[in-house]
Amino acid sequence: DRDGGGGGGGGGGGAEEAAAARAAEEKELAKMMMSRKKRRLYDRMQHGIQKKAVAADALRAKRASLEAAAASAKPPSGKAKSGGKSARRKA
């Protein structure tokens, strides 16, 4: 099971996985050494960061789908984009 591993490549990611596991364990140990108040603040900060990242991903996905829909549904227009009498009057 590799859900969200992010190791780009076929094999040889053992050293990277070990380093990531070691870093995660160090983070957990540091978190255990925090006072309850600081640990709660840290957890709430991480929750806010995650929430913001999820919202940003949702917006990126929405933007990509809208751009794809706009690109596929764009009819070729026969009209000129600028020029004409109305464009000269505004100036």
PDB file of N, CA and C in Angstrom:
ATOM      1  N   ASP A   1       0.842  -1.197   0.000  1.00  0.00           N
ATOM      2  CA  ASP A   1       0.000   0.000   0.000  1.00  0.00           C
ATOM      3  C   ASP A   1       0.874   1.242   0.000  1.00  0.00           C
ATOM      4  N   ARG A   2       0.780   1.992  -1.069  1.00  0.00           N
ATOM      5  CA  ARG A   2       1.506   3.259  -1.149  1.00  0.00           C
ATOM      6  C   ARG A   2       0.519   4.352  -1.469  1.00  0.00           C
ATOM      7  N   ASP A   3      -0.158   4.851  -0.488  1.00  0.00           N
ATOM      8  CA  ASP A   3      -1.102   5.939  -0.729  1.00  0.00           C
ATOM      9  C   ASP A   3      -0.423   7.252  -0.370  1.00  0.00           C
ATOM     10  N   GLY A   4      -0.143   8.040  -1.437  1.00  0.00           N
ATOM     11  CA  GLY A   4       0.475   9.337  -1.221  1.00  0.00           C
ATOM     12  C   GLY A   4       1.945   9.263  -0.884  1.00  0.00           C
ATOM     13  N   GLY A   5       2.653   8.227  -1.356  1.00  0.00           N
ATOM     14  CA  GLY A   5       4.056   8.062  -1.035  1.00  0.00           C
ATOM     15  C   GLY A   5       4.916   9.175  -1.603  1.00  0.00           C
ATOM     16  N   GLY A   6       4.736   9.473  -2.887  1.00  0.00           N
ATOM     17  CA  GLY A   6       5.481  10.555  -3.487  1.00  0.00           C
ATOM     18  C   GLY A   6       6.901  10.197  -3.864  1.00  0.00           C
ATOM     19  N   GLY A   7       7.308   8.942  -3.734  1.00  0.00           N
ATOM     20  CA  GLY A   7       8.641   8.532  -4.152  1.00  0.00           C
ATOM     21  C   GLY A   7       8.657   8.367  -5.656  1.00  0.00           C
ATOM     22  N   GLY A   8       9.276   9.264  -6.378  1.00  0.00           N
ATOM     23  CA  GLY A   8       9.240   9.233  -7.826  1.00  0.00           C
ATOM     24  C   GLY A   8      10.254   8.269  -8.395  1.00  0.00           C
ATOM     25  N   GLY A   9       9.816   7.085  -8.774  1.00  0.00           N
ATOM     26  CA  GLY A   9      10.735   6.134  -9.366  1.00  0.00           C
ATOM     27  C   GLY A   9      10.254   4.722  -9.142  1.00  0.00           C
ATOM     28  N   GLY A  10      10.888   3.797  -9.835  1.00  0.00           N
ATOM     29  CA  GLY A  10      10.485   2.406  -9.731  1.00  0.00           C
ATOM     30  C   GLY A  10      10.907   1.758  -8.436  1.00  0.00           C
ATOM     31  N   GLY A  11      12.175   1.867  -8.109  1.00  0.00           N
ATOM     32  CA  GLY A  11      12.649   1.208  -6.896  1.00  0.00           C
ATOM     33  C   GLY A  11      13.763   2.004  -6.263  1.00  0.00           C
ATOM     34  N   GLY A  12      14.367   1.439  -5.226  1.00  0.00           N
ATOM     35  CA  GLY A  12      15.476   2.116  -4.574  1.00  0.00           C
ATOM     36  C   GLY A  12      15.059   3.242  -3.666  1.00  0.00           C
ATOM     37  N   GLY A  13      13.818   3.257  -3.235  1.00  0.00           N
ATOM     38  CA  GLY A  13      13.357   4.319  -2.360  1.00  0.00           C
ATOM     39  C   GLY A  13      13.453   3.953  -0.895  1.00  0.00           C
ATOM     40  N   GLY A  14      14.158   2.876  -0.572  1.00  0.00           N
ATOM     41  CA  GLY A  14      14.266   2.426   0.807  1.00  0.00           C
ATOM     42  C   GLY A  14      14.936   3.437   1.703  1.00  0.00           C
ATOM     43  N   ALA A  15      16.016   4.052   1.228  1.00  0.00           N
ATOM     44  CA  ALA A  15      16.736   5.040   2.029  1.00  0.00           C
ATOM     45  C   ALA A  15      15.870   6.272   2.256  1.00  0.00           C
ATOM     46  N   GLU A  16      15.129   6.689   1.223  1.00  0.00           N
ATOM     47  CA  GLU A  16      14.255   7.859   1.362  1.00  0.00           C
ATOM     48  C   GLU A  16      13.124   7.571   2.340  1.00  0.00           C
ATOM     49  N   GLU A  17      12.561   6.365   2.243  1.00  0.00           N
ATOM     50  CA  GLU A  17      11.470   5.998   3.152  1.00  0.00           C
ATOM     51  C   GLU A  17      11.967   5.920   4.585  1.00  0.00           C
ATOM     52  N   ALA A  18      13.178   5.389   4.779  1.00  0.00           N
ATOM     53  CA  ALA A  18      13.743   5.297   6.123  1.00  0.00           C
ATOM     54  C   ALA A  18      13.994   6.684   6.693  1.00  0.00           C
ATOM     55  N   ALA A  19      14.490   7.587   5.850  1.00  0.00           N
ATOM     56  CA  ALA A  19      14.744   8.957   6.303  1.00  0.00           C
ATOM     57  C   ALA A  19      13.435   9.651   6.653  1.00  0.00           C
ATOM     58  N   ALA A  20      12.400   9.423   5.849  1.00  0.00           N
ATOM     59  CA  ALA A  20      11.095  10.035   6.115  1.00  0.00           C
ATOM     60  C   ALA A  20      10.506   9.482   7.408  1.00  0.00           C
ATOM     61  N   ALA A  21      10.658   8.174   7.622  1.00  0.00           N
ATOM     62  CA  ALA A  21      10.136   7.558   8.847  1.00  0.00           C
ATOM     63  C   ALA A  21      10.888   8.090  10.062  1.00  0.00           C
ATOM     64  N   ARG A  22      12.204   8.247   9.925  1.00  0.00           N
ATOM     65  CA  ARG A  22      13.010   8.756  11.029  1.00  0.00           C
ATOM     66  C   ARG A  22      12.616  10.198  11.338  1.00  0.00           C
ATOM     67  N   ALA A  23      12.387  11.006  10.296  1.00  0.00           N
ATOM     68  CA  ALA A  23      11.993  12.401  10.500  1.00  0.00           C
ATOM     69  C   ALA A  23      10.623  12.481  11.171  1.00  0.00           C
ATOM     70  N   ALA A  24       9.712  11.598  10.754  1.00  0.00           N
ATOM     71  CA  ALA A  24       8.377  11.589  11.356  1.00  0.00           C
ATOM     72  C   ALA A  24       8.455  11.194  12.823  1.00  0.00           C
ATOM     73  N   GLU A  25       9.319  10.231  13.135  1.00  0.00           N
ATOM     74  CA  GLU A  25       9.449   9.805  14.536  1.00  0.00           C
ATOM     75  C   GLU A  25      10.073  10.908  15.380  1.00  0.00           C
ATOM     76  N   GLU A  26      11.053  11.623  14.822  1.00  0.00           N
ATOM     77  CA  GLU A  26      11.663  12.734  15.554  1.00  0.00           C
ATOM     78  C   GLU A  26      10.640  13.829  15.826  1.00  0.00           C
ATOM     79  N   LYS A  27       9.789  14.090  14.833  1.00  0.00           N
ATOM     80  CA  LYS A  27       8.730  15.087  15.015  1.00  0.00           C
ATOM     81  C   LYS A  27       7.786  14.664  16.136  1.00  0.00           C
ATOM     82  N   GLU A  28       7.437  13.391  16.139  1.00  0.00           N
ATOM     83  CA  GLU A  28       6.517  12.874  17.157  1.00  0.00           C
ATOM     84  C   GLU A  28       7.149  12.959  18.547  1.00  0.00           C
ATOM     85  N   LEU A  29       8.430  12.630  18.641  1.00  0.00           N
ATOM     86  CA  LEU A  29       9.116  12.728  19.931  1.00  0.00           C
ATOM     87  C   LEU A  29       9.185  14.173  20.408  1.00  0.00           C
ATOM     88  N   ALA A  30       9.476  15.096  19.500  1.00  0.00           N
ATOM     89  CA  ALA A  30       9.526  16.509  19.872  1.00  0.00           C
ATOM     90  C   ALA A  30       8.156  16.989  20.322  1.00  0.00           C
ATOM     91  N   LYS A  31       7.122  16.481  19.651  1.00  0.00           N
ATOM     92  CA  LYS A  31       5.758  16.858  20.011  1.00  0.00           C
ATOM     93  C   LYS A  31       5.401  16.328  21.405  1.00  0.00           C
ATOM     94  N   MET A  32       5.896  15.133  21.721  1.00  0.00           N
ATOM     95  CA  MET A  32       5.628  14.561  23.044  1.00  0.00           C
ATOM     96  C   MET A  32       6.303  15.366  24.145  1.00  0.00           C
ATOM     97  N   MET A  33       7.423  16.008  23.828  1.00  0.00           N
ATOM     98  CA  MET A  33       8.146  16.781  24.832  1.00  0.00           C
ATOM     99  C   MET A  33       7.524  18.160  25.064  1.00  0.00           C
ATOM    100  N   MET A  34       6.607  18.562  24.218  1.00  0.00           N
ATOM    101  CA  MET A  34       5.956  19.866  24.385  1.00  0.00           C
ATOM    102  C   MET A  34       4.991  19.823  25.567  1.00  0.00           C
ATOM    103  N   SER A  35       4.757  21.002  26.119  1.00  0.00           N
ATOM    104  CA  SER A  35       3.721  21.091  27.139  1.00  0.00           C
ATOM    105  C   SER A  35       2.366  20.895  26.469  1.00  0.00           C
ATOM    106  N   ARG A  36       1.367  20.589  27.250  1.00  0.00           N
ATOM    107  CA  ARG A  36       0.028  20.352  26.697  1.00  0.00           C
ATOM    108  C   ARG A  36      -0.470  21.572  25.925  1.00  0.00           C
ATOM    109  N   LYS A  37      -0.218  22.761  26.478  1.00  0.00           N
ATOM    110  CA  LYS A  37      -0.691  23.990  25.842  1.00  0.00           C
ATOM    111  C   LYS A  37      -0.013  24.200  24.487  1.00  0.00           C
ATOM    112  N   LYS A  38       1.291  24.011  24.449  1.00  0.00           N
ATOM    113  CA  LYS A  38       2.018  24.191  23.195  1.00  0.00           C
ATOM    114  C   LYS A  38       1.664  23.108  22.186  1.00  0.00           C
ATOM    115  N   ARG A  39       1.472  21.880  22.662  1.00  0.00           N
ATOM    116  CA  ARG A  39       1.099  20.790  21.764  1.00  0.00           C
ATOM    117  C   ARG A  39      -0.265  21.047  21.147  1.00  0.00           C
ATOM    118  N   ARG A  40      -1.205  21.537  21.932  1.00  0.00           N
ATOM    119  CA  ARG A  40      -2.543  21.846  21.411  1.00  0.00           C
ATOM    120  C   ARG A  40      -2.465  22.971  20.378  1.00  0.00           C
ATOM    121  N   LEU A  41      -1.664  23.993  20.669  1.00  0.00           N
ATOM    122  CA  LEU A  41      -1.490  25.092  19.723  1.00  0.00           C
ATOM    123  C   LEU A  41      -0.881  24.580  18.423  1.00  0.00           C
ATOM    124  N   TYR A  42       0.134  23.724  18.543  1.00  0.00           N
ATOM    125  CA  TYR A  42       0.782  23.156  17.362  1.00  0.00           C
ATOM    126  C   TYR A  42      -0.212  22.331  16.542  1.00  0.00           C
ATOM    127  N   ASP A  43      -1.013  21.516  17.217  1.00  0.00           N
ATOM    128  CA  ASP A  43      -2.011  20.696  16.518  1.00  0.00           C
ATOM    129  C   ASP A  43      -3.031  21.569  15.796  1.00  0.00           C
ATOM    130  N   ARG A  44      -3.454  22.632  16.439  1.00  0.00           N
ATOM    131  CA  ARG A  44      -4.427  23.527  15.810  1.00  0.00           C
ATOM    132  C   ARG A  44      -3.804  24.260  14.611  1.00  0.00           C
ATOM    133  N   MET A  45      -2.533  24.609  14.728  1.00  0.00           N
ATOM    134  CA  MET A  45      -1.850  25.245  13.599  1.00  0.00           C
ATOM    135  C   MET A  45      -1.757  24.281  12.419  1.00  0.00           C
ATOM    136  N   GLN A  46      -1.398  23.034  12.698  1.00  0.00           N
ATOM    137  CA  GLN A  46      -1.291  22.039  11.634  1.00  0.00           C
ATOM    138  C   GLN A  46      -2.647  21.777  10.993  1.00  0.00           C
ATOM    139  N   HIS A  47      -3.696  21.761  11.807  1.00  0.00           N
ATOM    140  CA  HIS A  47      -5.048  21.565  11.290  1.00  0.00           C
ATOM    141  C   HIS A  47      -5.424  22.696  10.330  1.00  0.00           C
ATOM    142  N   GLY A  48      -5.099  23.930  10.711  1.00  0.00           N
ATOM    143  CA  GLY A  48      -5.378  25.076   9.861  1.00  0.00           C
ATOM    144  C   GLY A  48      -4.611  25.028   8.551  1.00  0.00           C
ATOM    145  N   ILE A  49      -3.347  24.602   8.619  1.00  0.00           N
ATOM    146  CA  ILE A  49      -2.527  24.483   7.416  1.00  0.00           C
ATOM    147  C   ILE A  49      -3.110  23.435   6.484  1.00  0.00           C
ATOM    148  N   GLN A  50      -3.510  22.292   7.048  1.00  0.00           N
ATOM    149  CA  GLN A  50      -4.110  21.221   6.241  1.00  0.00           C
ATOM    150  C   GLN A  50      -5.415  21.676   5.610  1.00  0.00           C
ATOM    151  N   LYS A  51      -6.228  22.368   6.381  1.00  0.00           N
ATOM    152  CA  LYS A  51      -7.520  22.849   5.886  1.00  0.00           C
ATOM    153  C   LYS A  51      -7.319  23.814   4.716  1.00  0.00           C
ATOM    154  N   LYS A  52      -6.332  24.696   4.846  1.00  0.00           N
ATOM    155  CA  LYS A  52      -6.026  25.661   3.798  1.00  0.00           C
ATOM    156  C   LYS A  52      -5.522  24.949   2.538  1.00  0.00           C
ATOM    157  N   ALA A  53      -4.691  23.913   2.721  1.00  0.00           N
ATOM    158  CA  ALA A  53      -4.158  23.166   1.584  1.00  0.00           C
ATOM    159  C   ALA A  53      -5.273  22.420   0.856  1.00  0.00           C
ATOM    160  N   VAL A  54      -6.219  21.846   1.599  1.00  0.00           N
ATOM    161  CA  VAL A  54      -7.342  21.138   0.982  1.00  0.00           C
ATOM    162  C   VAL A  54      -8.200  22.110   0.173  1.00  0.00           C
ATOM    163  N   ALA A  55      -8.452  23.290   0.733  1.00  0.00           N
ATOM    164  CA  ALA A  55      -9.251  24.287   0.030  1.00  0.00           C
ATOM    165  C   ALA A  55      -8.534  24.762  -1.238  1.00  0.00           C
ATOM    166  N   ALA A  56      -7.216  24.940  -1.158  1.00  0.00           N
ATOM    167  CA  ALA A  56      -6.445  25.374  -2.322  1.00  0.00           C
ATOM    168  C   ALA A  56      -6.471  24.306  -3.414  1.00  0.00           C
ATOM    169  N   ASP A  57      -6.355  23.035  -3.017  1.00  0.00           N
ATOM    170  CA  ASP A  57      -6.418  21.942  -3.996  1.00  0.00           C
ATOM    171  C   ASP A  57      -7.780  21.890  -4.676  1.00  0.00           C
ATOM    172  N   ALA A  58      -8.836  22.094  -3.890  1.00  0.00           N
ATOM    173  CA  ALA A  58     -10.184  22.084  -4.455  1.00  0.00           C
ATOM    174  C   ALA A  58     -10.348  23.218  -5.467  1.00  0.00           C
ATOM    175  N   LEU A  59      -9.822  24.395  -5.134  1.00  0.00           N
ATOM    176  CA  LEU A  59      -9.914  25.525  -6.055  1.00  0.00           C
ATOM    177  C   LEU A  59      -9.090  25.289  -7.322  1.00  0.00           C
ATOM    178  N   ARG A  60      -7.904  24.676  -7.164  1.00  0.00           N
ATOM    179  CA  ARG A  60      -7.092  24.366  -8.347  1.00  0.00           C
ATOM    180  C   ARG A  60      -7.819  23.381  -9.257  1.00  0.00           C
ATOM    181  N   ALA A  61      -8.451  22.372  -8.660  1.00  0.00           N
ATOM    182  CA  ALA A  61      -9.183  21.391  -9.456  1.00  0.00           C
ATOM    183  C   ALA A  61     -10.363  22.049 -10.168  1.00  0.00           C
ATOM    184  N   LYS A  62     -11.058  22.928  -9.452  1.00  0.00           N
ATOM    185  CA  LYS A  62     -12.197  23.630 -10.038  1.00  0.00           C
ATOM    186  C   LYS A  62     -11.737  24.515 -11.200  1.00  0.00           C
ATOM    187  N   ARG A  63     -10.617  25.189 -10.999  1.00  0.00           N
ATOM    188  CA  ARG A  63     -10.090  26.058 -12.054  1.00  0.00           C
ATOM    189  C   ARG A  63      -9.693  25.236 -13.278  1.00  0.00           C
ATOM    190  N   ALA A  64      -9.054  24.097 -13.058  1.00  0.00           N
ATOM    191  CA  ALA A  64      -8.637  23.250 -14.173  1.00  0.00           C
ATOM    192  C   ALA A  64      -9.842  22.738 -14.952  1.00  0.00           C
ATOM    193  N   SER A  65     -10.894  22.331 -14.234  1.00  0.00           N
ATOM    194  CA  SER A  65     -12.083  21.830 -14.923  1.00  0.00           C
ATOM    195  C   SER A  65     -12.785  22.947 -15.692  1.00  0.00           C
ATOM    196  N   LEU A  66     -12.829  24.158 -15.127  1.00  0.00           N
ATOM    197  CA  LEU A  66     -13.447  25.282 -15.825  1.00  0.00           C
ATOM    198  C   LEU A  66     -12.641  25.676 -17.065  1.00  0.00           C
ATOM    199  N   GLU A  67     -11.311  25.663 -16.929  1.00  0.00           N
ATOM    200  CA  GLU A  67     -10.479  25.993 -18.088  1.00  0.00           C
ATOM    201  C   GLU A  67     -10.620  24.946 -19.184  1.00  0.00           C
ATOM    202  N   ALA A  68     -10.708  23.676 -18.792  1.00  0.00           N
ATOM    203  CA  ALA A  68     -10.881  22.611 -19.780  1.00  0.00           C
ATOM    204  C   ALA A  68     -12.227  22.736 -20.477  1.00  0.00           C
ATOM    205  N   ALA A  69     -13.264  23.063 -19.698  1.00  0.00           N
ATOM    206  CA  ALA A  69     -14.599  23.216 -20.276  1.00  0.00           C
ATOM    207  C   ALA A  69     -14.637  24.428 -21.209  1.00  0.00           C
ATOM    208  N   ALA A  70     -13.974  25.502 -20.809  1.00  0.00           N
ATOM    209  CA  ALA A  70     -13.960  26.708 -21.638  1.00  0.00           C
ATOM    210  C   ALA A  70     -13.168  26.471 -22.928  1.00  0.00           C
ATOM    211  N   ALA A  71     -12.108  25.714 -22.841  1.00  0.00           N
ATOM    212  CA  ALA A  71     -11.287  25.448 -24.026  1.00  0.00           C
ATOM    213  C   ALA A  71     -12.022  24.534 -25.002  1.00  0.00           C
ATOM    214  N   SER A  72     -12.778  23.581 -24.486  1.00  0.00           N
ATOM    215  CA  SER A  72     -13.475  22.644 -25.373  1.00  0.00           C
ATOM    216  C   SER A  72     -14.757  23.241 -25.949  1.00  0.00           C
ATOM    217  N   ALA A  73     -15.380  24.174 -25.227  1.00  0.00           N
ATOM    218  CA  ALA A  73     -16.655  24.740 -25.668  1.00  0.00           C
ATOM    219  C   ALA A  73     -16.485  26.102 -26.336  1.00  0.00           C
ATOM    220  N   LYS A  74     -15.277  26.486 -26.665  1.00  0.00           N
ATOM    221  CA  LYS A  74     -15.026  27.804 -27.242  1.00  0.00           C
ATOM    222  C   LYS A  74     -15.364  27.780 -28.736  1.00  0.00           C
ATOM    223  N   PRO A  75     -16.433  28.438 -29.142  1.00  0.00           N
ATOM    224  CA  PRO A  75     -16.772  28.459 -30.570  1.00  0.00           C
ATOM    225  C   PRO A  75     -15.894  29.462 -31.303  1.00  0.00           C
ATOM    226  N   PRO A  76     -15.484  29.148 -32.523  1.00  0.00           N
ATOM    227  CA  PRO A  76     -14.690  30.123 -33.274  1.00  0.00           C
ATOM    228  C   PRO A  76     -15.573  31.294 -33.678  1.00  0.00           C
ATOM    229  N   SER A  77     -15.158  32.500 -33.330  1.00  0.00           N
ATOM    230  CA  SER A  77     -15.965  33.677 -33.645  1.00  0.00           C
ATOM    231  C   SER A  77     -15.495  34.297 -34.946  1.00  0.00           C
ATOM    232  N   GLY A  78     -16.446  34.784 -35.747  1.00  0.00           N
ATOM    233  CA  GLY A  78     -16.127  35.408 -37.025  1.00  0.00           C
ATOM    234  C   GLY A  78     -15.942  36.896 -36.907  1.00  0.00           C
ATOM    235  N   LYS A  79     -16.225  37.475 -35.738  1.00  0.00           N
ATOM    236  CA  LYS A  79     -16.134  38.916 -35.552  1.00  0.00           C
ATOM    237  C   LYS A  79     -14.708  39.329 -35.219  1.00  0.00           C
ATOM    238  N   ALA A  80     -14.385  40.569 -35.576  1.00  0.00           N
ATOM    239  CA  ALA A  80     -13.084  41.116 -35.216  1.00  0.00           C
ATOM    240  C   ALA A  80     -13.127  41.522 -33.751  1.00  0.00           C
ATOM    241  N   LYS A  81     -12.018  41.359 -33.047  1.00  0.00           N
ATOM    242  CA  LYS A  81     -11.992  41.650 -31.626  1.00  0.00           C
ATOM    243  C   LYS A  81     -11.911  43.136 -31.332  1.00  0.00           C
ATOM    244  N   SER A  82     -11.204  43.901 -32.140  1.00  0.00           N
ATOM    245  CA  SER A  82     -11.086  45.329 -31.864  1.00  0.00           C
ATOM    246  C   SER A  82     -11.205  46.107 -33.165  1.00  0.00           C
ATOM    247  N   GLY A  83     -11.295  47.383 -33.034  1.00  0.00           N
ATOM    248  CA  GLY A  83     -11.444  48.238 -34.210  1.00  0.00           C
ATOM    249  C   GLY A  83     -12.882  48.653 -34.368  1.00  0.00           C
ATOM    250  N   GLY A  84     -13.196  49.274 -35.487  1.00  0.00           N
ATOM    251  CA  GLY A  84     -14.564  49.708 -35.711  1.00  0.00           C
ATOM    252  C   GLY A  84     -14.836  51.066 -35.134  1.00  0.00           C
ATOM    253  N   LYS A  85     -16.041  51.567 -35.372  1.00  0.00           N
ATOM    254  CA  LYS A  85     -16.407  52.903 -34.937  1.00  0.00           C
ATOM    255  C   LYS A  85     -16.507  53.011 -33.436  1.00  0.00           C
ATOM    256  N   SER A  86     -17.101  51.995 -32.779  1.00  0.00           N
ATOM    257  CA  SER A  86     -17.307  52.086 -31.331  1.00  0.00           C
ATOM    258  C   SER A  86     -15.985  52.148 -30.569  1.00  0.00           C
ATOM    259  N   ALA A  87     -14.960  51.469 -31.047  1.00  0.00           N
ATOM    260  CA  ALA A  87     -13.667  51.503 -30.377  1.00  0.00           C
ATOM    261  C   ALA A  87     -13.021  52.867 -30.531  1.00  0.00           C
ATOM    262  N   ARG A  88     -13.254  53.525 -31.657  1.00  0.00           N
ATOM    263  CA  ARG A  88     -12.642  54.846 -31.865  1.00  0.00           C
ATOM    264  C   ARG A  88     -13.353  55.918 -31.047  1.00  0.00           C
ATOM    265  N   ARG A  89     -14.655  55.785 -30.842  1.00  0.00           N
ATOM    266  CA  ARG A  89     -15.414  56.801 -30.096  1.00  0.00           C
ATOM    267  C   ARG A  89     -14.993  56.848 -28.631  1.00  0.00           C
ATOM    268  N   LYS A  90     -14.667  55.692 -28.046  1.00  0.00           N
ATOM    269  CA  LYS A  90     -14.321  55.640 -26.627  1.00  0.00           C
ATOM    270  C   LYS A  90     -13.023  56.368 -26.314  1.00  0.00           C
ATOM    271  N   ALA A  91     -12.141  56.437 -27.265  1.00  0.00           N
ATOM    272  CA  ALA A  91     -10.838  57.052 -27.039  1.00  0.00           C
ATOM    273  C   ALA A  91     -10.875  58.538 -27.005  1.00  0.00           C
TER     274      ALA A  91
END
